[in-house]
PDB file of C-alpha atoms in Angstrom:
ATOM      1  CA  MET A  13      46.667 -27.597  30.376  1.00 53.00           C
ATOM      2  CA  LYS A  14      43.770 -25.867  32.139  1.00 54.00           C
ATOM      3  CA  SER A  15      44.009 -28.135  35.215  1.00 58.00           C
ATOM      4  CA  GLU A  16      47.799 -27.627  35.284  1.00 56.00           C
ATOM      5  CA  LEU A  17      47.258 -23.859  35.244  1.00 53.00           C
ATOM      6  CA  ASN A  18      44.638 -24.017  38.005  1.00 58.00           C
ATOM      7  CA  SER A  19      47.007 -26.121  40.097  1.00 63.00           C
ATOM      8  CA  ALA A  20      49.818 -23.596  39.554  1.00 59.00           C
ATOM      9  CA  GLN A  21      47.523 -20.720  40.555  1.00 59.00           C
ATOM     10  CA  LYS A  22      46.432 -22.558  43.726  1.00 67.00           C
ATOM     11  CA  GLY A  23      50.062 -23.227  44.609  1.00 67.00           C
ATOM     12  CA  TRP A  24      50.871 -19.562  44.031  1.00 62.00           C
ATOM     13  CA  ARG A  25      48.020 -18.442  46.326  1.00 68.00           C
ATOM     14  CA  VAL A  26      49.063 -20.828  49.101  1.00 71.00           C
ATOM     15  CA  ALA A  27      52.714 -19.782  48.901  1.00 71.00           C
ATOM     16  CA  VAL A  28      51.959 -16.062  48.805  1.00 69.00           C
ATOM     17  CA  ILE A  29      49.924 -16.367  52.020  1.00 74.00           C
ATOM     18  CA  LEU A  30      51.784 -19.085  53.899  1.00 75.00           C
ATOM     19  CA  TRP A  31      55.414 -18.002  53.495  1.00 74.00           C
ATOM     20  CA  PRO A  32      55.068 -14.453  54.908  1.00 76.00           C
ATOM     21  CA  VAL A  33      53.191 -15.873  57.899  1.00 76.00           C
ATOM     22  CA  LEU A  34      55.969 -18.425  58.460  1.00 74.00           C
ATOM     23  CA  CYS A  35      58.611 -15.682  58.187  1.00 71.00           C
ATOM     24  CA  LEU A  36      56.859 -13.703  60.902  1.00 73.00           C
ATOM     25  CA  VAL A  37      56.738 -16.839  63.050  1.00 75.00           C
ATOM     26  CA  PHE A  38      60.470 -17.312  62.435  1.00 70.00           C
ATOM     27  CA  ALA A  39      61.104 -13.707  63.503  1.00 68.00           C
ATOM     28  CA  GLY A  40      59.065 -14.343  66.665  1.00 72.00           C
ATOM     29  CA  ILE A  41      61.115 -17.458  67.443  1.00 70.00           C
ATOM     30  CA  ILE A  42      64.325 -15.487  66.985  1.00 66.00           C
ATOM     31  CA  VAL A  43      63.133 -12.762  69.371  1.00 65.00           C
ATOM     32  CA  PHE A  44      62.060 -15.431  71.873  1.00 69.00           C
ATOM     33  CA  GLN A  45      65.493 -17.091  71.655  1.00 62.00           C
ATOM     34  CA  SER A  46      67.103 -13.737  72.386  1.00 60.00           C
ATOM     35  CA  VAL A  47      64.871 -13.051  75.387  1.00 59.00           C
ATOM     36  CA  THR A  48      65.515 -16.496  76.904  1.00 58.00           C
ATOM     37  CA  GLY A  49      69.241 -15.890  77.183  1.00 55.00           C
ATOM     38  CA  MET A  50      70.586 -16.983  73.812  1.00 51.00           C
ATOM     39  CA  GLU A  51      72.778 -14.675  71.723  1.00 53.00           C
ATOM     40  CA  GLY A  52      71.537 -11.056  71.911  1.00 53.00           C
ATOM     41  CA  ARG A  53      71.648 -10.269  68.208  1.00 61.00           C
ATOM     42  CA  PHE A  54      67.928 -10.715  67.640  1.00 59.00           C
ATOM     43  CA  LEU A  55      67.515  -7.528  65.574  1.00 65.00           C
ATOM     44  CA  GLU A  56      69.969  -8.665  62.911  1.00 66.00           C
ATOM     45  CA  ASP A  57      68.674 -12.218  62.910  1.00 62.00           C
ATOM     46  CA  GLY A  58      65.044 -11.067  62.953  1.00 63.00           C
ATOM     47  CA  ALA A  59      65.710  -8.746  60.021  1.00 70.00           C
ATOM     48  CA  PHE A  60      67.256 -11.713  58.222  1.00 68.00           C
ATOM     49  CA  ALA A  61      63.884 -13.423  58.585  1.00 67.00           C
ATOM     50  CA  VAL A  62      61.661 -10.479  57.613  1.00 71.00           C
ATOM     51  CA  ILE A  63      63.537  -8.365  55.016  1.00 78.00           C
ATOM     52  CA  PRO A  64      63.769 -11.224  52.469  1.00 80.00           C
ATOM     53  CA  LEU A  65      59.994 -11.021  52.182  1.00 79.00           C
ATOM     54  CA  VAL A  66      60.703  -8.205  49.703  1.00 82.00           C
ATOM     55  CA  PHE A  67      62.651 -10.625  47.501  1.00 84.00           C
ATOM     56  CA  PHE A  68      59.949 -13.233  47.880  1.00 81.00           C
ATOM     57  CA  GLY A  69      57.322 -10.622  46.938  1.00 84.00           C
ATOM     58  CA  ILE A  70      59.217  -9.642  43.781  1.00 86.00           C
ATOM     59  CA  GLY A  71      59.538 -13.268  42.706  1.00 85.00           C
ATOM     60  CA  MET A  72      55.880 -14.000  43.403  1.00 83.00           C
ATOM     61  CA  ALA A  73      54.798 -10.890  41.474  1.00 85.00           C
ATOM     62  CA  MET A  74      56.827 -12.041  38.482  1.00 84.00           C
ATOM     63  CA  GLU A  75      55.302 -15.522  38.705  1.00 83.00           C
ATOM     64  CA  TYR A  76      51.824 -13.967  38.992  1.00 84.00           C
ATOM     65  CA  HIS A  77      52.324 -12.110  35.703  1.00 82.00           C
ATOM     66  CA  VAL A  78      53.468 -15.312  33.998  1.00 81.00           C
ATOM     67  CA  LEU A  79      50.377 -17.128  35.274  1.00 81.00           C
ATOM     68  CA  GLU A  80      48.103 -14.293  34.125  1.00 80.00           C
ATOM     69  CA  ASP A  81      49.541 -14.516  30.613  1.00 77.00           C
ATOM     70  CA  ARG A  82      48.971 -18.259  30.622  1.00 81.00           C
ATOM     71  CA  LYS A  83      45.388 -17.895  31.867  1.00 81.00           C
ATOM     72  CA  CYS A  84      44.262 -15.725  28.933  1.00 81.00           C
ATOM     73  CA  ALA A  85      46.214 -17.283  26.079  1.00 83.00           C
ATOM     74  CA  THR A  86      45.078 -20.913  25.721  1.00 85.00           C
ATOM     75  CA  ALA A  87      45.156 -21.713  22.000  1.00 88.00           C
ATOM     76  CA  CYS A  88      48.474 -23.003  20.680  1.00 90.00           C
ATOM     77  CA  THR A  89      50.070 -22.394  17.289  1.00 92.00           C
ATOM     78  CA  THR A  90      53.494 -22.120  15.700  1.00 92.00           C
ATOM     79  CA  ALA A  91      54.821 -18.668  14.974  1.00 93.00           C
ATOM     80  CA  VAL A  92      57.802 -17.373  13.032  1.00 93.00           C
ATOM     81  CA  VAL A  93      60.085 -14.791  14.632  1.00 91.00           C
ATOM     82  CA  LEU A  94      60.177 -11.828  12.242  1.00 90.00           C
ATOM     83  CA  SER A  95      62.603  -9.696  14.235  1.00 85.00           C
ATOM     84  CA  ARG A  96      64.187  -9.524  17.655  1.00 83.00           C
ATOM     85  CA  GLY A  97      63.060  -5.912  18.113  1.00 79.00           C
ATOM     86  CA  LYS A  98      66.206  -4.581  19.783  1.00 81.00           C
ATOM     87  CA  ARG A  99      65.788  -1.213  21.489  1.00 80.00           C
ATOM     88  CA  VAL A 100      68.348   0.731  23.487  1.00 82.00           C
ATOM     89  CA  ARG A 101      67.289   3.086  26.281  1.00 78.00           C
ATOM     90  CA  SER A 102      69.719   4.710  28.694  1.00 80.00           C
ATOM     91  CA  GLY A 103      72.465   2.427  27.457  1.00 81.00           C
ATOM     92  CA  LYS A 104      70.513  -0.775  28.209  1.00 84.00           C
ATOM     93  CA  LYS A 105      69.374  -3.202  25.528  1.00 86.00           C
ATOM     94  CA  SER A 106      65.868  -4.631  25.529  1.00 83.00           C
ATOM     95  CA  TYR A 107      64.324  -7.010  23.042  1.00 85.00           C
ATOM     96  CA  PHE A 108      60.683  -6.885  21.947  1.00 88.00           C
ATOM     97  CA  PRO A 109      60.428  -9.802  19.504  1.00 89.00           C
ATOM     98  CA  GLU A 110      57.933  -9.629  16.645  1.00 91.00           C
ATOM     99  CA  TYR A 111      56.077 -12.807  15.654  1.00 92.00           C
ATOM    100  CA  GLU A 112      53.884 -13.851  12.760  1.00 93.00           C
ATOM    101  CA  PHE A 113      51.273 -16.607  12.984  1.00 93.00           C
ATOM    102  CA  GLN A 114      48.024 -17.672  11.377  1.00 90.00           C
ATOM    103  CA  VAL A 115      44.620 -18.255  12.897  1.00 89.00           C
ATOM    104  CA  GLY A 116      42.331 -19.729  10.297  1.00 86.00           C
ATOM    105  CA  LYS A 117      43.017 -17.760   7.134  1.00 89.00           C
ATOM    106  CA  LYS A 118      44.053 -14.569   8.900  1.00 91.00           C
ATOM    107  CA  THR A 119      47.728 -13.743   9.509  1.00 91.00           C
ATOM    108  CA  TYR A 120      48.721 -11.814  12.616  1.00 91.00           C
ATOM    109  CA  LYS A 121      51.908  -9.865  13.247  1.00 93.00           C
ATOM    110  CA  VAL A 122      52.357  -9.187  16.942  1.00 90.00           C
ATOM    111  CA  THR A 123      55.124  -7.602  18.981  1.00 89.00           C
ATOM    112  CA  SER A 124      55.925  -8.666  22.507  1.00 85.00           C
ATOM    113  CA  PRO A 125      54.522  -6.115  24.965  1.00 81.00           C
ATOM    114  CA  LYS A 126      57.295  -7.003  27.432  1.00 78.00           C
ATOM    115  CA  GLY A 127      60.921  -6.191  26.908  1.00 78.00           C
ATOM    116  CA  TYR A 128      63.546  -8.800  27.720  1.00 76.00           C
ATOM    117  CA  HIS A 129      67.214  -8.135  28.464  1.00 75.00           C
ATOM    118  CA  VAL A 130      68.061 -11.521  26.967  1.00 74.00           C
ATOM    119  CA  CYS A 131      66.507 -12.578  23.682  1.00 74.00           C
ATOM    120  CA  LEU A 132      66.149 -16.341  23.486  1.00 77.00           C
ATOM    121  CA  VAL A 133      64.845 -16.333  19.907  1.00 82.00           C
ATOM    122  CA  THR A 134      66.488 -15.591  16.568  1.00 83.00           C
ATOM    123  CA  GLU A 135      64.991 -14.246  13.383  1.00 87.00           C
ATOM    124  CA  GLY A 136      63.364 -16.929  11.242  1.00 88.00           C
ATOM    125  CA  ARG A 137      63.015 -19.389  14.125  1.00 90.00           C
ATOM    126  CA  ARG A 138      59.721 -21.215  14.601  1.00 94.00           C
ATOM    127  CA  VAL A 139      58.418 -21.043  18.173  1.00 92.00           C
ATOM    128  CA  LYS A 140      55.388 -22.277  20.037  1.00 93.00           C
ATOM    129  CA  LEU A 141      53.010 -19.388  20.726  1.00 92.00           C
ATOM    130  CA  TYR A 142      49.841 -19.373  22.820  1.00 91.00           C
ATOM    131  CA  TYR A 143      47.179 -16.788  22.029  1.00 91.00           C
ATOM    132  CA  ALA A 144      43.740 -15.844  23.329  1.00 89.00           C
ATOM    133  CA  PRO A 145      41.124 -17.234  20.905  1.00 88.00           C
ATOM    134  CA  GLU A 146      38.922 -14.155  21.303  1.00 88.00           C
ATOM    135  CA  ASN A 147      41.845 -11.762  20.792  1.00 86.00           C
ATOM    136  CA  PRO A 148      44.926 -13.207  19.027  1.00 86.00           C
ATOM    137  CA  ASN A 149      46.874 -10.047  19.903  1.00 84.00           C
ATOM    138  CA  THR A 150      46.977 -11.345  23.488  1.00 86.00           C
ATOM    139  CA  PHE A 151      49.710 -13.982  23.515  1.00 89.00           C
ATOM    140  CA  TYR A 152      52.771 -15.422  25.185  1.00 87.00           C
ATOM    141  CA  VAL A 153      55.761 -17.409  23.999  1.00 87.00           C
ATOM    142  CA  PRO A 154      56.909 -20.109  26.457  1.00 87.00           C
ATOM    143  CA  VAL A 155      60.565 -19.930  25.381  1.00 85.00           C
ATOM    144  CA  MET A 156      60.645 -16.244  26.319  1.00 82.00           C
ATOM    145  CA  GLN A 157      58.827 -16.851  29.609  1.00 81.00           C
ATOM    146  CA  LYS A 158      61.474 -19.390  30.586  1.00 82.00           C
ATOM    147  CA  HIS A 159      63.905 -16.564  31.383  1.00 79.00           C
ATOM    148  CA  GLU A 160      61.284 -14.675  33.406  1.00 80.00           C
ATOM    149  CA  ARG A 161      60.384 -17.822  35.356  1.00 83.00           C
ATOM    150  CA  ARG A 162      64.058 -18.425  36.202  1.00 85.00           C
ATOM    151  CA  TRP A 163      64.355 -14.940  37.661  1.00 84.00           C
ATOM    152  CA  ALA A 164      61.116 -15.414  39.602  1.00 86.00           C
ATOM    153  CA  ALA A 165      62.489 -18.670  41.037  1.00 86.00           C
ATOM    154  CA  LEU A 166      65.761 -16.946  41.987  1.00 88.00           C
ATOM    155  CA  TRP A 167      64.001 -14.093  43.802  1.00 87.00           C
ATOM    156  CA  CYS A 168      61.655 -16.507  45.581  1.00 82.00           C
ATOM    157  CA  GLY A 169      64.612 -18.736  46.485  1.00 83.00           C
ATOM    158  CA  ILE A 170      66.432 -15.833  48.143  1.00 83.00           C
ATOM    159  CA  GLY A 171      63.233 -14.943  49.976  1.00 80.00           C
ATOM    160  CA  ILE A 172      62.895 -18.520  51.205  1.00 77.00           C
ATOM    161  CA  ALA A 173      66.534 -19.330  52.057  1.00 79.00           C
ATOM    162  CA  CYS A 174      67.409 -16.189  54.012  1.00 75.00           C
ATOM    163  CA  PRO A 175      64.692 -16.519  56.684  1.00 73.00           C
ATOM    164  CA  LEU A 176      65.702 -20.131  57.257  1.00 72.00           C
ATOM    165  CA  ILE A 177      69.322 -19.054  57.733  1.00 72.00           C
ATOM    166  CA  GLY A 178      68.116 -16.310  60.091  1.00 65.00           C
ATOM    167  CA  LEU A 179      66.130 -18.850  62.081  1.00 66.00           C
ATOM    168  CA  PHE A 180      69.143 -21.068  62.676  1.00 69.00           C
ATOM    169  CA  ALA A 181      71.780 -18.320  62.947  1.00 63.00           C
ATOM    170  CA  PRO A 182      71.527 -18.008  66.765  1.00 59.00           C
ATOM    171  CA  LEU A 183      71.922 -21.768  67.113  1.00 64.00           C
ATOM    172  CA  MET A 184      75.001 -21.821  64.887  1.00 64.00           C
ATOM    173  CA  ARG A 185      76.790 -19.279  67.110  1.00 58.00           C
ATOM    174  CA  ILE A 186      76.616 -21.494  70.194  1.00 55.00           C
TER     175      ILE A 186
END
């Protein structure tokens, strides 16, 4: 698991550096196409290559937080979901599930520090839980991270697809 995590962190570092540089190159190509007599809408097309970096940044930040959780919590156990921890603020529901698990002879009851708009666990369900051996109150539950990782992939996907569309947009108008 440790080598898998290191590989994921290396991939994250490469992507977070390489993709913004490529987007700026794409924007440069679009401006060059405009200057050399192609369609004169380089501002719109260039923005289509650069603005999605915000989406890409959001997705990469979410993925970074998932990887940080995974880096600290390495010991695996099975936990029981005690409650879904539903809270309502400003009319929006958030779930902060509470889990119970044992390490040695000591029982821990922990509540998720992150709120989720979708709760993928039900009370009484047994789930896989990873915790930090030196501090069992630091933990993550892979089934709950699945939702967060999907959103991170969506944001990154928008940030990757839009610049590519912007790069080829002048060519599609011809």
